[in-house]
Structures are given as C-alpha cells and as structure tokens.
Amino acid sequence: MPDMSAGAALPKPARPRAVTAQGNAAEIEAQIAAAFGGVAPGLVLVFASDGSLIAPLTGALAARFGPACRVVGCSSAGEFAYTRYDNRGAVAIAFPAAHFEGEAVWLRRLRDHAALDWMATLRGASARVPDRPGRVRFGILLIDGLSKREELVTATVEATLPGVLVLGGSAGDGLRFGRTHLAIDGESCPESAILCLMSTDYRIEEVVFDHFTPSDLRMVVTEALPEERLILEINAEPAAEEYARMIGLPVAELGPRAFAENPLLVRIGRRHFVRAILEVTEGGGLRMMSAVDEGVMMTLGRAEDLTDGFEARLAQLDGTAALILGFDCILRRIALEQAGLEETVGRIFHDYNIAGFNTYGEQHGGIHVNQTFVGLAFLQGEDDDAAQL
C-alpha cells in the first residue's frame, strides 16, 4: 500500500459513490449533480420516499449526465447512504463508466403475466451486454412493490439469465402502501419492473441476512388466495385469530410491530425464507407481502440479535467493499428502530459503505423474500486495478 504518512498524492478512486440530498426537487438535483460531477457515471440509481420526485429527478439527471449514462429510480419506504435510515430526501448512487457498463430495460404489464415478452426483452439486453473476459455481469431488479407479481418476475429473470447474479428490491411508498413509482431517464411506467443488466471489472459478492430462526410452532395454511396474497385460514381457524393465539396477543394488537417480531417462515430446500404479514383484513385474514399457497406448512420465526449476525456476515467479505448496494425490508427497519438500534445500524452502514433503500420485499437467487437484507458488494483489494483510476 502507498505510504500515506509521507504525504504522497494518491490516485482518486474510480469507485461507486452514494450521496444523500435534501430540499425541493431542484435542490436535490443540484446536490446530486455536484456530488457526481467528477465521476462520469454509466449508471445512476435514485431512491426517494416521495414518489413524485422519481420521474422528474431521473429525467433531469439524465439530461445532465448525457446519453452515456442511464438514470434509474424508484420510490421507497426509506433510504440510507453510509448512515442511519432516513426518508427526508433522496439517495443517489453512481457507478463510474470507467468500470461499469450496461443498460436498463422495462418489464411492463406485470398484472398481465407477460412473461414471454419479458423473456424477449431480457434476452435482447443479454445480447447487448455480453460476457467478456476479465469482467462479470450482474443484474439490479426493481419491481413495483404493490403489483403482487414479484415471484413471477424474479423467477422469469432467473430462468432467462442463468448464471447472472441478480438481486433487488420492491419499490415502496413509505408506510402508506398507496402507489409506487419507477422511472428510467424520466420515463415512468405503472405496474412495471426495471432490470439493470451491468458488466464490471470489480469483484462482486452477494450479502444476504435475516435475523430469524424457525421455532417449534408449526401451522398449515388451510385456505388461501395466493394471487391476492391472502391467507384466510390457518389450522382450519380464521387466520388472524390463530396467528394471534400462537404469538400470545389479542387480534386488536396485531400491527407492524407484532408482524416484524413474529414472521412466518416457509422452508424451500434446506433454508427457511420469511413470508411477512402486511395487515389483518376486515374478514380476519392475513394479507401477506409474498404469495403463500394453500396447504403449505409454515413455521413461526423467532428473532435473534438484529445486528451482531449482520455485522459478522459483513466481516466475512472477501475484500474491502467500495460500496454495498443494499435492499433492506421496511419491517427490518421497524424492528431495528423499535429496538433502539438506529445508531448501531448507522455505524455498520458507515463502516461497510452501505447505501440503498427500504423495500416492500427483496429478490435474490430467483426468490422473492421479506424481512431480509439483500446486498451486492463491490470489492476491491490492495492489488485491484478497479480500485484506481
């Protein structure tokens, strides 16, 4: 390593960068443009809790950075960039064109199940961003978090781009659950998803963490509407009543805190995945954040430490992370804030250069999950050319 104590000038790192910007739309645009003025980005991601910012902000930034840069954004349930959770402005992440290239494509008409159209779009993107020696491809997937189509989209992407590490998050709308927003270069499209297929000479590594273990309390979903993400009965009893009985609360006290602390787990292969609860319906059912089929055996999850295991996983990274692009479930954020761990999370985000947004669900390995942190680490070592201009 160069001797910094000797005062020698070091090359400026061409590394991904993130910035938090606040104010009105014009002020946020100016702050982001100033922060990335010397980056020459090939891709800029923008996340904001105020969905009305997304289309105009991505359009204005696309005009500033020029046709060589794609600007992609989505609304969120909160954002973070090297510090604690926030929702007062926007977070932007720039990937320098010197080390990142690729494109962004729409996967439209999610409610129409247009999987064949999506596959054709994905194959076209793959042909335009081919495998090349010395580089690795990866995908960033952003999906309308109110579409109820994340499972289908994620599985379609996995099947069409085998061998490509694809992960992402479901766009949010704070805790309002009203409308989400996605945009590419100023163009918005409702009920859609965006796939950014990228190539880089950075080393990459997936980071996946949830803080739950299965308990010995098991249940069977005896009536459900998977397309609507509704569980109507558990163990042949009204779903909300049976769930409340199992966690020891009256139905009237079921809400975000109870759901965050007592998720339902489903086993796929050798792993358990979280199936989070969104709300109790008027009819006493449970509206979920992922589809659950009738007849599925589920397990009540028990929370472990919210931060120690997360930091232990990050400490296992094979190198120093120039940036970790993170997708962190809103229910994890609620649990961490209720536990008074905001400062601890902020320190971890700072120490490991983590930036991203709070989601309505996360995608990795062809699976849609909840209450999970899913991240993509861009790694640099002492000898990595990608760490320097």
mmCIF file of C-alpha atoms in Angstrom:
data_model
loop_
_atom_site.group_PDB
_atom_site.id
_atom_site.type_symbol
_atom_site.label_atom_id
_atom_site.label_comp_id
_atom_site.label_asym_id
_atom_site.label_seq_id
_atom_site.Cartn_x
_atom_site.Cartn_y
_atom_site.Cartn_z
ATOM 1 C CA MET A 1 0.000 0.000 0.000
ATOM 2 C CA PRO A 2 1.221 3.572 -0.621
ATOM 3 C CA ASP A 3 2.677 5.380 2.381
ATOM 4 C CA MET A 4 0.014 7.947 3.212
ATOM 5 C CA SER A 5 2.033 9.288 6.141
ATOM 6 C CA ALA A 6 4.630 10.573 3.696
ATOM 7 C CA GLY A 7 2.096 12.910 2.123
ATOM 8 C CA ALA A 8 2.262 11.248 -1.312
ATOM 9 C CA ALA A 9 -0.613 12.066 -3.653
ATOM 10 C CA LEU A 10 -2.844 9.071 -4.261
ATOM 11 C CA PRO A 11 -4.894 8.437 -7.403
ATOM 12 C CA LYS A 12 -8.562 9.346 -6.983
ATOM 13 C CA PRO A 13 -10.592 6.145 -6.657
ATOM 14 C CA ALA A 14 -12.989 5.396 -9.533
ATOM 15 C CA ARG A 15 -15.395 3.725 -7.195
ATOM 16 C CA PRO A 16 -19.156 3.700 -6.823
ATOM 17 C CA ARG A 17 -20.358 6.610 -4.720
ATOM 18 C CA ALA A 18 -23.533 7.460 -2.848
ATOM 19 C CA VAL A 19 -24.966 10.747 -1.660
ATOM 20 C CA THR A 20 -27.980 11.869 0.354
ATOM 21 C CA ALA A 21 -29.708 15.002 -0.931
ATOM 22 C CA GLN A 22 -32.489 17.050 0.683
ATOM 23 C CA GLY A 23 -34.678 20.011 -0.204
ATOM 24 C CA ASN A 24 -37.000 20.635 -3.126
ATOM 25 C CA ALA A 25 -36.628 18.832 -6.447
ATOM 26 C CA ALA A 26 -34.273 21.422 -7.946
ATOM 27 C CA GLU A 27 -32.081 21.458 -4.849
ATOM 28 C CA ILE A 28 -31.895 17.662 -4.739
ATOM 29 C CA GLU A 29 -30.938 17.532 -8.421
ATOM 30 C CA ALA A 30 -28.218 20.145 -7.927
ATOM 31 C CA GLN A 31 -26.756 18.337 -4.901
ATOM 32 C CA ILE A 32 -26.610 15.002 -6.727
ATOM 33 C CA ALA A 33 -25.107 16.536 -9.855
ATOM 34 C CA ALA A 34 -22.453 18.309 -7.796
ATOM 35 C CA ALA A 35 -21.591 15.173 -5.844
ATOM 36 C CA PHE A 36 -21.115 13.126 -9.027
ATOM 37 C CA GLY A 37 -19.617 15.838 -11.208
ATOM 38 C CA GLY A 38 -16.226 14.161 -11.486
ATOM 39 C CA VAL A 39 -17.472 10.561 -11.654
ATOM 40 C CA ALA A 40 -18.568 10.259 -15.319
ATOM 41 C CA PRO A 41 -21.217 7.679 -14.354
ATOM 42 C CA GLY A 42 -22.505 4.914 -16.568
ATOM 43 C CA LEU A 43 -25.442 4.265 -14.230
ATOM 44 C CA VAL A 44 -27.072 6.347 -11.513
ATOM 45 C CA LEU A 45 -29.682 4.890 -9.159
ATOM 46 C CA VAL A 46 -32.078 7.218 -7.317
ATOM 47 C CA PHE A 47 -34.321 6.251 -4.385
ATOM 48 C CA ALA A 48 -36.811 8.544 -2.633
ATOM 49 C CA SER A 49 -39.748 8.089 -0.258
ATOM 50 C CA ASP A 50 -41.589 10.846 -2.135
ATOM 51 C CA GLY A 51 -42.505 9.033 -5.330
ATOM 52 C CA SER A 52 -43.398 12.243 -7.151
ATOM 53 C CA LEU A 53 -39.670 13.059 -7.282
ATOM 54 C CA ILE A 54 -38.648 9.956 -9.212
ATOM 55 C CA ALA A 55 -39.624 10.692 -12.823
ATOM 56 C CA PRO A 56 -38.578 14.377 -12.928
ATOM 57 C CA LEU A 57 -35.385 13.724 -10.999
ATOM 58 C CA THR A 58 -34.249 10.848 -13.215
ATOM 59 C CA GLY A 59 -35.054 12.929 -16.294
ATOM 60 C CA ALA A 60 -33.154 15.989 -15.096
ATOM 61 C CA LEU A 61 -30.122 13.937 -14.091
ATOM 62 C CA ALA A 62 -30.156 12.052 -17.398
ATOM 63 C CA ALA A 63 -30.004 15.392 -19.209
ATOM 64 C CA ARG A 64 -27.084 16.495 -17.027
ATOM 65 C CA PHE A 65 -25.023 13.312 -17.363
ATOM 66 C CA GLY A 66 -25.692 12.720 -21.057
ATOM 67 C CA PRO A 67 -26.640 9.739 -23.229
ATOM 68 C CA ALA A 68 -23.788 7.529 -21.968
ATOM 69 C CA CYS A 69 -25.446 7.352 -18.536
ATOM 70 C CA ARG A 70 -28.724 5.659 -17.613
ATOM 71 C CA VAL A 71 -30.557 7.125 -14.628
ATOM 72 C CA VAL A 72 -32.933 4.688 -12.929
ATOM 73 C CA GLY A 73 -35.063 5.316 -9.885
ATOM 74 C CA CYS A 74 -37.869 4.042 -7.699
ATOM 75 C CA SER A 75 -39.885 5.165 -4.718
ATOM 76 C CA SER A 76 -39.017 3.644 -1.371
ATOM 77 C CA ALA A 77 -40.057 3.091 2.216
ATOM 78 C CA GLY A 78 -36.897 4.931 3.321
ATOM 79 C CA GLU A 79 -33.302 5.311 2.211
ATOM 80 C CA PHE A 80 -29.778 5.084 3.608
ATOM 81 C CA ALA A 81 -26.313 6.077 2.428
ATOM 82 C CA TYR A 82 -23.417 5.297 4.773
ATOM 83 C CA THR A 83 -25.525 6.294 7.763
ATOM 84 C CA ARG A 84 -28.781 5.567 9.581
ATOM 85 C CA TYR A 85 -32.160 5.163 7.918
ATOM 86 C CA ASP A 86 -33.783 8.323 6.565
ATOM 87 C CA ASN A 87 -36.764 9.405 4.491
ATOM 88 C CA ARG A 88 -36.366 13.161 4.166
ATOM 89 C CA GLY A 89 -34.998 13.425 0.646
ATOM 90 C CA ALA A 90 -33.311 11.147 -1.868
ATOM 91 C CA VAL A 91 -30.330 8.816 -2.062
ATOM 92 C CA ALA A 92 -28.387 8.543 -5.312
ATOM 93 C CA ILE A 93 -25.686 6.006 -6.198
ATOM 94 C CA ALA A 94 -23.303 6.490 -9.120
ATOM 95 C CA PHE A 95 -21.412 3.707 -10.881
ATOM 96 C CA PRO A 96 -18.479 5.137 -12.903
ATOM 97 C CA ALA A 97 -18.455 4.292 -16.601
ATOM 98 C CA ALA A 98 -14.743 3.505 -16.317
ATOM 99 C CA HIS A 99 -15.663 0.259 -14.556
ATOM 100 C CA PHE A 100 -19.399 -0.278 -15.147
ATOM 101 C CA GLU A 101 -21.312 -0.595 -18.375
ATOM 102 C CA GLY A 102 -24.727 -1.896 -19.280
ATOM 103 C CA GLU A 103 -28.296 -0.861 -19.785
ATOM 104 C CA ALA A 104 -31.727 -0.687 -18.185
ATOM 105 C CA VAL A 105 -34.887 -2.248 -19.640
ATOM 106 C CA TRP A 106 -38.556 -2.202 -18.748
ATOM 107 C CA LEU A 107 -40.534 -5.326 -17.900
ATOM 108 C CA ARG A 108 -44.019 -3.952 -18.448
ATOM 109 C CA ARG A 109 -47.615 -5.040 -17.773
ATOM 110 C CA LEU A 110 -46.918 -7.042 -14.630
ATOM 111 C CA ARG A 111 -50.575 -7.823 -13.983
ATOM 112 C CA ASP A 112 -50.947 -9.287 -17.474
ATOM 113 C CA HIS A 113 -48.389 -12.032 -16.749
ATOM 114 C CA ALA A 114 -46.486 -11.057 -19.916
ATOM 115 C CA ALA A 115 -43.602 -13.414 -19.157
ATOM 116 C CA LEU A 116 -42.870 -14.209 -22.825
ATOM 117 C CA ASP A 117 -42.455 -10.508 -23.580
ATOM 118 C CA TRP A 118 -40.191 -10.102 -20.556
ATOM 119 C CA MET A 119 -38.023 -13.003 -21.659
ATOM 120 C CA ALA A 120 -37.573 -11.497 -25.126
ATOM 121 C CA THR A 121 -36.601 -8.164 -23.559
ATOM 122 C CA LEU A 122 -34.139 -9.841 -21.201
ATOM 123 C CA ARG A 123 -32.528 -11.871 -23.991
ATOM 124 C CA GLY A 124 -32.068 -8.697 -26.008
ATOM 125 C CA ALA A 125 -30.382 -6.977 -23.073
ATOM 126 C CA SER A 126 -28.150 -10.015 -22.532
ATOM 127 C CA ALA A 127 -27.037 -9.911 -26.169
ATOM 128 C CA ARG A 128 -26.138 -6.230 -25.842
ATOM 129 C CA VAL A 129 -24.260 -6.754 -22.551
ATOM 130 C CA PRO A 130 -22.346 -9.968 -23.294
ATOM 131 C CA ASP A 131 -19.903 -11.893 -21.147
ATOM 132 C CA ARG A 132 -16.347 -10.651 -21.637
ATOM 133 C CA PRO A 133 -13.032 -11.891 -20.230
ATOM 134 C CA GLY A 134 -11.996 -10.141 -17.048
ATOM 135 C CA ARG A 135 -15.494 -8.865 -16.326
ATOM 136 C CA VAL A 136 -18.572 -10.159 -14.519
ATOM 137 C CA ARG A 137 -22.215 -9.481 -15.244
ATOM 138 C CA PHE A 138 -24.833 -8.740 -12.603
ATOM 139 C CA GLY A 139 -28.411 -7.533 -12.515
ATOM 140 C CA ILE A 140 -30.272 -4.997 -10.365
ATOM 141 C CA LEU A 141 -34.004 -5.694 -10.285
ATOM 142 C CA LEU A 142 -36.532 -3.080 -9.143
ATOM 143 C CA ILE A 143 -40.193 -4.145 -9.051
ATOM 144 C CA ASP A 144 -43.455 -2.352 -8.305
ATOM 145 C CA GLY A 145 -43.940 -3.441 -4.700
ATOM 146 C CA LEU A 146 -47.743 -3.264 -4.920
ATOM 147 C CA SER A 147 -48.054 -5.366 -8.077
ATOM 148 C CA LYS A 148 -48.104 -8.741 -6.264
ATOM 149 C CA ARG A 149 -46.033 -10.108 -9.133
ATOM 150 C CA GLU A 150 -42.545 -10.228 -7.637
ATOM 151 C CA GLU A 151 -42.471 -14.038 -7.544
ATOM 152 C CA LEU A 152 -43.249 -14.339 -11.247
ATOM 153 C CA VAL A 153 -40.873 -11.568 -12.327
ATOM 154 C CA THR A 154 -37.992 -12.855 -10.211
ATOM 155 C CA ALA A 155 -38.403 -16.434 -11.414
ATOM 156 C CA THR A 156 -38.612 -15.276 -15.046
ATOM 157 C CA VAL A 157 -35.415 -13.259 -14.752
ATOM 158 C CA GLU A 158 -33.618 -16.187 -13.102
ATOM 159 C CA ALA A 159 -34.722 -18.570 -15.849
ATOM 160 C CA THR A 160 -33.804 -16.183 -18.674
ATOM 161 C CA LEU A 161 -30.413 -15.078 -17.327
ATOM 162 C CA PRO A 162 -28.961 -18.263 -15.795
ATOM 163 C CA GLY A 163 -25.621 -17.752 -14.118
ATOM 164 C CA VAL A 164 -26.090 -13.987 -13.731
ATOM 165 C CA LEU A 165 -26.249 -12.768 -10.126
ATOM 166 C CA VAL A 166 -29.480 -10.774 -9.963
ATOM 167 C CA LEU A 167 -30.844 -9.155 -6.841
ATOM 168 C CA GLY A 168 -33.011 -6.216 -5.964
ATOM 169 C CA GLY A 169 -35.930 -4.774 -4.075
ATOM 170 C CA SER A 170 -39.606 -3.972 -4.348
ATOM 171 C CA ALA A 171 -40.347 -0.267 -4.721
ATOM 172 C CA GLY A 172 -42.246 1.200 -1.783
ATOM 173 C CA ASP A 173 -44.472 4.075 -0.742
ATOM 174 C CA GLY A 174 -43.415 4.724 2.842
ATOM 175 C CA LEU A 175 -45.957 3.094 5.142
ATOM 176 C CA ARG A 176 -48.818 4.391 3.012
ATOM 177 C CA PHE A 177 -48.980 1.394 0.629
ATOM 178 C CA GLY A 178 -50.775 3.542 -1.917
ATOM 179 C CA ARG A 179 -48.732 3.870 -5.124
ATOM 180 C CA THR A 180 -45.162 3.131 -6.114
ATOM 181 C CA HIS A 181 -43.110 4.881 -8.806
ATOM 182 C CA LEU A 182 -40.362 3.649 -11.138
ATOM 183 C CA ALA A 183 -38.581 5.577 -13.899
ATOM 184 C CA ILE A 184 -35.776 5.358 -16.440
ATOM 185 C CA ASP A 185 -34.333 8.649 -17.711
ATOM 186 C CA GLY A 186 -37.540 10.495 -16.858
ATOM 187 C CA GLU A 187 -39.930 7.894 -18.298
ATOM 188 C CA SER A 188 -42.307 6.341 -15.781
ATOM 189 C CA CYS A 189 -44.448 3.266 -16.249
ATOM 190 C CA PRO A 190 -47.013 1.935 -13.753
ATOM 191 C CA GLU A 191 -47.193 -1.732 -12.749
ATOM 192 C CA SER A 192 -43.743 -2.481 -14.152
ATOM 193 C CA ALA A 193 -40.272 -3.622 -13.207
ATOM 194 C CA ILE A 194 -36.811 -2.483 -14.275
ATOM 195 C CA LEU A 195 -33.809 -4.717 -14.857
ATOM 196 C CA CYS A 196 -30.383 -3.074 -14.986
ATOM 197 C CA LEU A 197 -28.021 -5.585 -16.589
ATOM 198 C CA MET A 198 -24.468 -4.478 -15.909
ATOM 199 C CA SER A 199 -20.894 -5.589 -16.538
ATOM 200 C CA THR A 200 -17.955 -4.646 -14.310
ATOM 201 C CA ASP A 201 -14.310 -5.391 -13.639
ATOM 202 C CA TYR A 202 -14.950 -5.159 -9.896
ATOM 203 C CA ARG A 203 -15.254 -8.381 -7.971
ATOM 204 C CA ILE A 204 -18.768 -8.828 -6.598
ATOM 205 C CA GLU A 205 -20.276 -10.807 -3.731
ATOM 206 C CA GLU A 206 -23.856 -11.288 -2.597
ATOM 207 C CA VAL A 207 -24.757 -10.475 1.023
ATOM 208 C CA VAL A 208 -27.985 -11.972 2.374
ATOM 209 C CA PHE A 209 -29.035 -11.815 6.035
ATOM 210 C CA ASP A 210 -32.183 -12.261 8.080
ATOM 211 C CA HIS A 211 -32.326 -12.464 11.851
ATOM 212 C CA PHE A 212 -34.839 -15.262 12.324
ATOM 213 C CA THR A 213 -34.647 -18.922 13.201
ATOM 214 C CA PRO A 214 -37.558 -21.382 12.999
ATOM 215 C CA SER A 215 -39.354 -22.132 16.249
ATOM 216 C CA ASP A 216 -41.158 -25.374 17.054
ATOM 217 C CA LEU A 217 -44.541 -23.718 16.416
ATOM 218 C CA ARG A 218 -45.800 -25.017 13.088
ATOM 219 C CA MET A 219 -49.008 -24.425 11.201
ATOM 220 C CA VAL A 220 -50.757 -25.389 7.985
ATOM 221 C CA VAL A 221 -52.347 -22.883 5.622
ATOM 222 C CA THR A 222 -55.778 -24.457 5.147
ATOM 223 C CA GLU A 223 -57.333 -21.733 2.972
ATOM 224 C CA ALA A 224 -55.594 -19.095 0.879
ATOM 225 C CA LEU A 225 -55.825 -16.912 -2.205
ATOM 226 C CA PRO A 226 -52.206 -16.875 -3.436
ATOM 227 C CA GLU A 227 -52.878 -14.463 -6.319
ATOM 228 C CA GLU A 228 -54.160 -11.922 -3.795
ATOM 229 C CA ARG A 229 -51.529 -12.808 -1.197
ATOM 230 C CA LEU A 230 -54.239 -13.654 1.313
ATOM 231 C CA ILE A 231 -54.222 -16.336 3.990
ATOM 232 C CA LEU A 232 -57.810 -16.924 5.107
ATOM 233 C CA GLU A 233 -57.370 -19.899 7.429
ATOM 234 C CA ILE A 234 -54.533 -21.379 9.469
ATOM 235 C CA ASN A 235 -55.071 -24.785 11.070
ATOM 236 C CA ALA A 236 -58.727 -24.590 9.912
ATOM 237 C CA GLU A 237 -59.221 -21.461 12.045
ATOM 238 C CA PRO A 238 -59.598 -17.818 10.951
ATOM 239 C CA ALA A 239 -56.046 -16.802 10.061
ATOM 240 C CA ALA A 240 -55.670 -13.655 12.179
ATOM 241 C CA GLU A 241 -57.192 -15.321 15.258
ATOM 242 C CA GLU A 242 -54.949 -18.368 15.002
ATOM 243 C CA TYR A 243 -51.822 -16.293 14.348
ATOM 244 C CA ALA A 244 -52.636 -14.014 17.307
ATOM 245 C CA ARG A 245 -53.168 -17.041 19.555
ATOM 246 C CA MET A 246 -49.809 -18.518 18.539
ATOM 247 C CA ILE A 247 -47.862 -15.327 19.315
ATOM 248 C CA GLY A 248 -49.820 -14.598 22.510
ATOM 249 C CA LEU A 249 -51.521 -11.344 21.525
ATOM 250 C CA PRO A 250 -55.147 -10.300 21.055
ATOM 251 C CA VAL A 251 -56.137 -9.698 17.442
ATOM 252 C CA ALA A 252 -56.653 -5.999 18.214
ATOM 253 C CA GLU A 253 -52.924 -5.615 18.925
ATOM 254 C CA LEU A 254 -51.755 -7.077 15.625
ATOM 255 C CA GLY A 255 -49.850 -4.494 13.617
ATOM 256 C CA PRO A 256 -46.444 -3.667 12.104
ATOM 257 C CA ARG A 257 -44.556 -4.254 15.341
ATOM 258 C CA ALA A 258 -46.109 -7.672 16.004
ATOM 259 C CA PHE A 259 -45.609 -8.670 12.366
ATOM 260 C CA ALA A 260 -41.977 -7.544 12.388
ATOM 261 C CA GLU A 261 -41.215 -9.549 15.528
ATOM 262 C CA ASN A 262 -43.185 -12.696 14.617
ATOM 263 C CA PRO A 263 -42.879 -13.514 10.918
ATOM 264 C CA LEU A 264 -43.964 -16.695 9.218
ATOM 265 C CA LEU A 265 -41.252 -18.868 7.658
ATOM 266 C CA VAL A 266 -41.507 -21.317 4.792
ATOM 267 C CA ARG A 267 -38.877 -23.936 4.041
ATOM 268 C CA ILE A 268 -37.520 -24.137 0.493
ATOM 269 C CA GLY A 269 -34.796 -26.721 0.079
ATOM 270 C CA ARG A 270 -32.601 -26.557 3.175
ATOM 271 C CA ARG A 271 -33.346 -22.921 4.026
ATOM 272 C CA HIS A 272 -36.175 -21.046 5.650
ATOM 273 C CA PHE A 273 -37.427 -17.863 3.993
ATOM 274 C CA VAL A 274 -39.526 -15.126 5.554
ATOM 275 C CA ARG A 275 -43.104 -14.584 4.430
ATOM 276 C CA ALA A 276 -44.027 -11.296 6.083
ATOM 277 C CA ILE A 277 -47.500 -10.149 7.075
ATOM 278 C CA LEU A 278 -48.738 -6.778 5.826
ATOM 279 C CA GLU A 279 -52.066 -6.384 7.620
ATOM 280 C CA VAL A 280 -55.177 -8.005 9.042
ATOM 281 C CA THR A 281 -58.084 -7.842 6.602
ATOM 282 C CA GLU A 282 -61.615 -6.864 7.531
ATOM 283 C CA GLY A 283 -62.658 -10.506 7.246
ATOM 284 C CA GLY A 284 -59.992 -11.692 9.693
ATOM 285 C CA GLY A 285 -57.491 -12.905 7.123
ATOM 286 C CA LEU A 286 -53.808 -12.057 6.827
ATOM 287 C CA ARG A 287 -52.633 -10.061 3.845
ATOM 288 C CA MET A 288 -49.064 -11.100 3.083
ATOM 289 C CA MET A 289 -46.105 -9.417 1.370
ATOM 290 C CA SER A 290 -45.413 -12.634 -0.578
ATOM 291 C CA ALA A 291 -47.668 -15.271 -2.096
ATOM 292 C CA VAL A 292 -48.448 -18.308 0.083
ATOM 293 C CA ASP A 293 -50.166 -21.372 -1.336
ATOM 294 C CA GLU A 294 -52.899 -23.372 0.309
ATOM 295 C CA GLY A 295 -51.562 -26.493 2.026
ATOM 296 C CA VAL A 296 -48.156 -25.007 2.801
ATOM 297 C CA MET A 297 -46.569 -25.870 6.135
ATOM 298 C CA MET A 298 -45.251 -22.755 7.861
ATOM 299 C CA THR A 299 -43.206 -22.112 10.995
ATOM 300 C CA LEU A 300 -43.291 -19.168 13.348
ATOM 301 C CA GLY A 301 -39.984 -17.333 13.268
ATOM 302 C CA ARG A 302 -38.090 -16.263 16.367
ATOM 303 C CA ALA A 303 -35.874 -13.196 16.268
ATOM 304 C CA GLU A 304 -32.174 -13.432 17.027
ATOM 305 C CA ASP A 305 -29.866 -10.451 17.524
ATOM 306 C CA LEU A 306 -30.693 -7.821 14.918
ATOM 307 C CA THR A 307 -27.178 -6.540 14.286
ATOM 308 C CA ASP A 308 -24.465 -8.922 15.548
ATOM 309 C CA GLY A 309 -25.105 -11.587 12.921
ATOM 310 C CA PHE A 310 -25.374 -8.938 10.225
ATOM 311 C CA GLU A 311 -22.013 -7.440 11.105
ATOM 312 C CA ALA A 312 -20.460 -10.906 11.363
ATOM 313 C CA ARG A 313 -21.619 -11.669 7.820
ATOM 314 C CA LEU A 314 -20.151 -8.419 6.517
ATOM 315 C CA ALA A 315 -16.849 -9.171 8.230
ATOM 316 C CA GLN A 316 -16.605 -12.339 6.103
ATOM 317 C CA LEU A 317 -16.475 -10.412 2.819
ATOM 318 C CA ASP A 318 -13.580 -11.430 0.595
ATOM 319 C CA GLY A 319 -12.053 -7.961 0.460
ATOM 320 C CA THR A 320 -12.919 -4.360 1.231
ATOM 321 C CA ALA A 321 -16.234 -3.145 -0.142
ATOM 322 C CA ALA A 322 -16.004 0.013 -2.210
ATOM 323 C CA LEU A 323 -19.779 0.023 -1.846
ATOM 324 C CA ILE A 324 -22.524 -2.390 -0.858
ATOM 325 C CA LEU A 325 -25.775 -1.748 -2.690
ATOM 326 C CA GLY A 326 -28.405 -2.697 -0.134
ATOM 327 C CA PHE A 327 -32.089 -3.608 -0.228
ATOM 328 C CA ASP A 328 -33.427 -3.741 3.338
ATOM 329 C CA CYS A 329 -37.028 -4.621 4.185
ATOM 330 C CA ILE A 330 -39.155 -1.926 5.826
ATOM 331 C CA LEU A 331 -40.164 -4.441 8.522
ATOM 332 C CA ARG A 332 -36.495 -4.936 9.430
ATOM 333 C CA ARG A 333 -36.166 -1.193 9.755
ATOM 334 C CA ILE A 334 -39.226 -1.040 12.025
ATOM 335 C CA ALA A 335 -37.810 -3.790 14.250
ATOM 336 C CA LEU A 336 -34.385 -2.127 14.452
ATOM 337 C CA GLU A 337 -35.854 1.257 15.302
ATOM 338 C CA GLN A 338 -38.143 -0.232 17.955
ATOM 339 C CA ALA A 339 -35.096 -1.900 19.486
ATOM 340 C CA GLY A 340 -33.279 1.445 19.635
ATOM 341 C CA LEU A 341 -30.549 0.261 17.276
ATOM 342 C CA GLU A 342 -30.561 3.132 14.784
ATOM 343 C CA GLU A 343 -27.097 4.329 15.767
ATOM 344 C CA THR A 344 -25.664 0.809 15.608
ATOM 345 C CA VAL A 345 -27.109 0.287 12.146
ATOM 346 C CA GLY A 346 -25.773 3.673 11.071
ATOM 347 C CA ARG A 347 -22.281 2.723 12.218
ATOM 348 C CA ILE A 348 -22.429 -0.580 10.310
ATOM 349 C CA PHE A 349 -23.634 1.197 7.166
ATOM 350 C CA HIS A 350 -20.758 3.667 7.546
ATOM 351 C CA ASP A 351 -18.078 1.077 8.256
ATOM 352 C CA TYR A 352 -19.025 -1.095 5.268
ATOM 353 C CA ASN A 353 -20.055 1.647 2.790
ATOM 354 C CA ILE A 354 -23.692 0.523 2.518
ATOM 355 C CA ALA A 355 -26.270 2.531 0.571
ATOM 356 C CA GLY A 356 -29.700 1.685 -0.773
ATOM 357 C CA PHE A 357 -33.362 1.750 0.209
ATOM 358 C CA ASN A 358 -36.014 0.159 2.401
ATOM 359 C CA THR A 359 -38.227 -2.154 0.398
ATOM 360 C CA TYR A 360 -41.575 -3.926 0.355
ATOM 361 C CA GLY A 361 -39.685 -7.157 -0.400
ATOM 362 C CA GLU A 362 -36.339 -8.402 -1.642
ATOM 363 C CA GLN A 363 -35.228 -10.580 -4.550
ATOM 364 C CA HIS A 364 -32.231 -12.887 -4.808
ATOM 365 C CA GLY A 365 -31.490 -16.284 -6.335
ATOM 366 C CA GLY A 366 -34.794 -16.287 -8.217
ATOM 367 C CA ILE A 367 -36.800 -16.000 -4.973
ATOM 368 C CA HIS A 368 -38.889 -13.159 -3.529
ATOM 369 C CA VAL A 369 -38.412 -12.817 0.248
ATOM 370 C CA ASN A 370 -39.285 -10.446 3.098
ATOM 371 C CA GLN A 371 -37.654 -9.088 6.250
ATOM 372 C CA THR A 372 -34.232 -9.736 4.769
ATOM 373 C CA PHE A 373 -31.228 -7.587 3.945
ATOM 374 C CA VAL A 374 -30.061 -8.354 0.409
ATOM 375 C CA GLY A 375 -26.913 -6.625 -0.799
ATOM 376 C CA LEU A 376 -24.363 -6.651 -3.590
ATOM 377 C CA ALA A 377 -20.799 -5.851 -2.505
ATOM 378 C CA PHE A 378 -18.341 -4.353 -4.982
ATOM 379 C CA LEU A 379 -14.992 -5.488 -3.679
ATOM 380 C CA GLN A 380 -11.534 -4.049 -4.028
ATOM 381 C CA GLY A 381 -8.234 -5.327 -2.713
ATOM 382 C CA GLU A 382 -4.759 -3.899 -2.475
ATOM 383 C CA ASP A 383 -3.900 -5.109 -5.981
ATOM 384 C CA ASP A 384 -7.259 -4.479 -7.690
ATOM 385 C CA ASP A 385 -6.974 -2.215 -10.717
ATOM 386 C CA ALA A 386 -10.668 -1.432 -10.321
ATOM 387 C CA ALA A 387 -9.881 0.498 -7.155
ATOM 388 C CA GLN A 388 -7.969 3.189 -9.018
ATOM 389 C CA LEU A 389 -8.417 5.480 -11.979
#
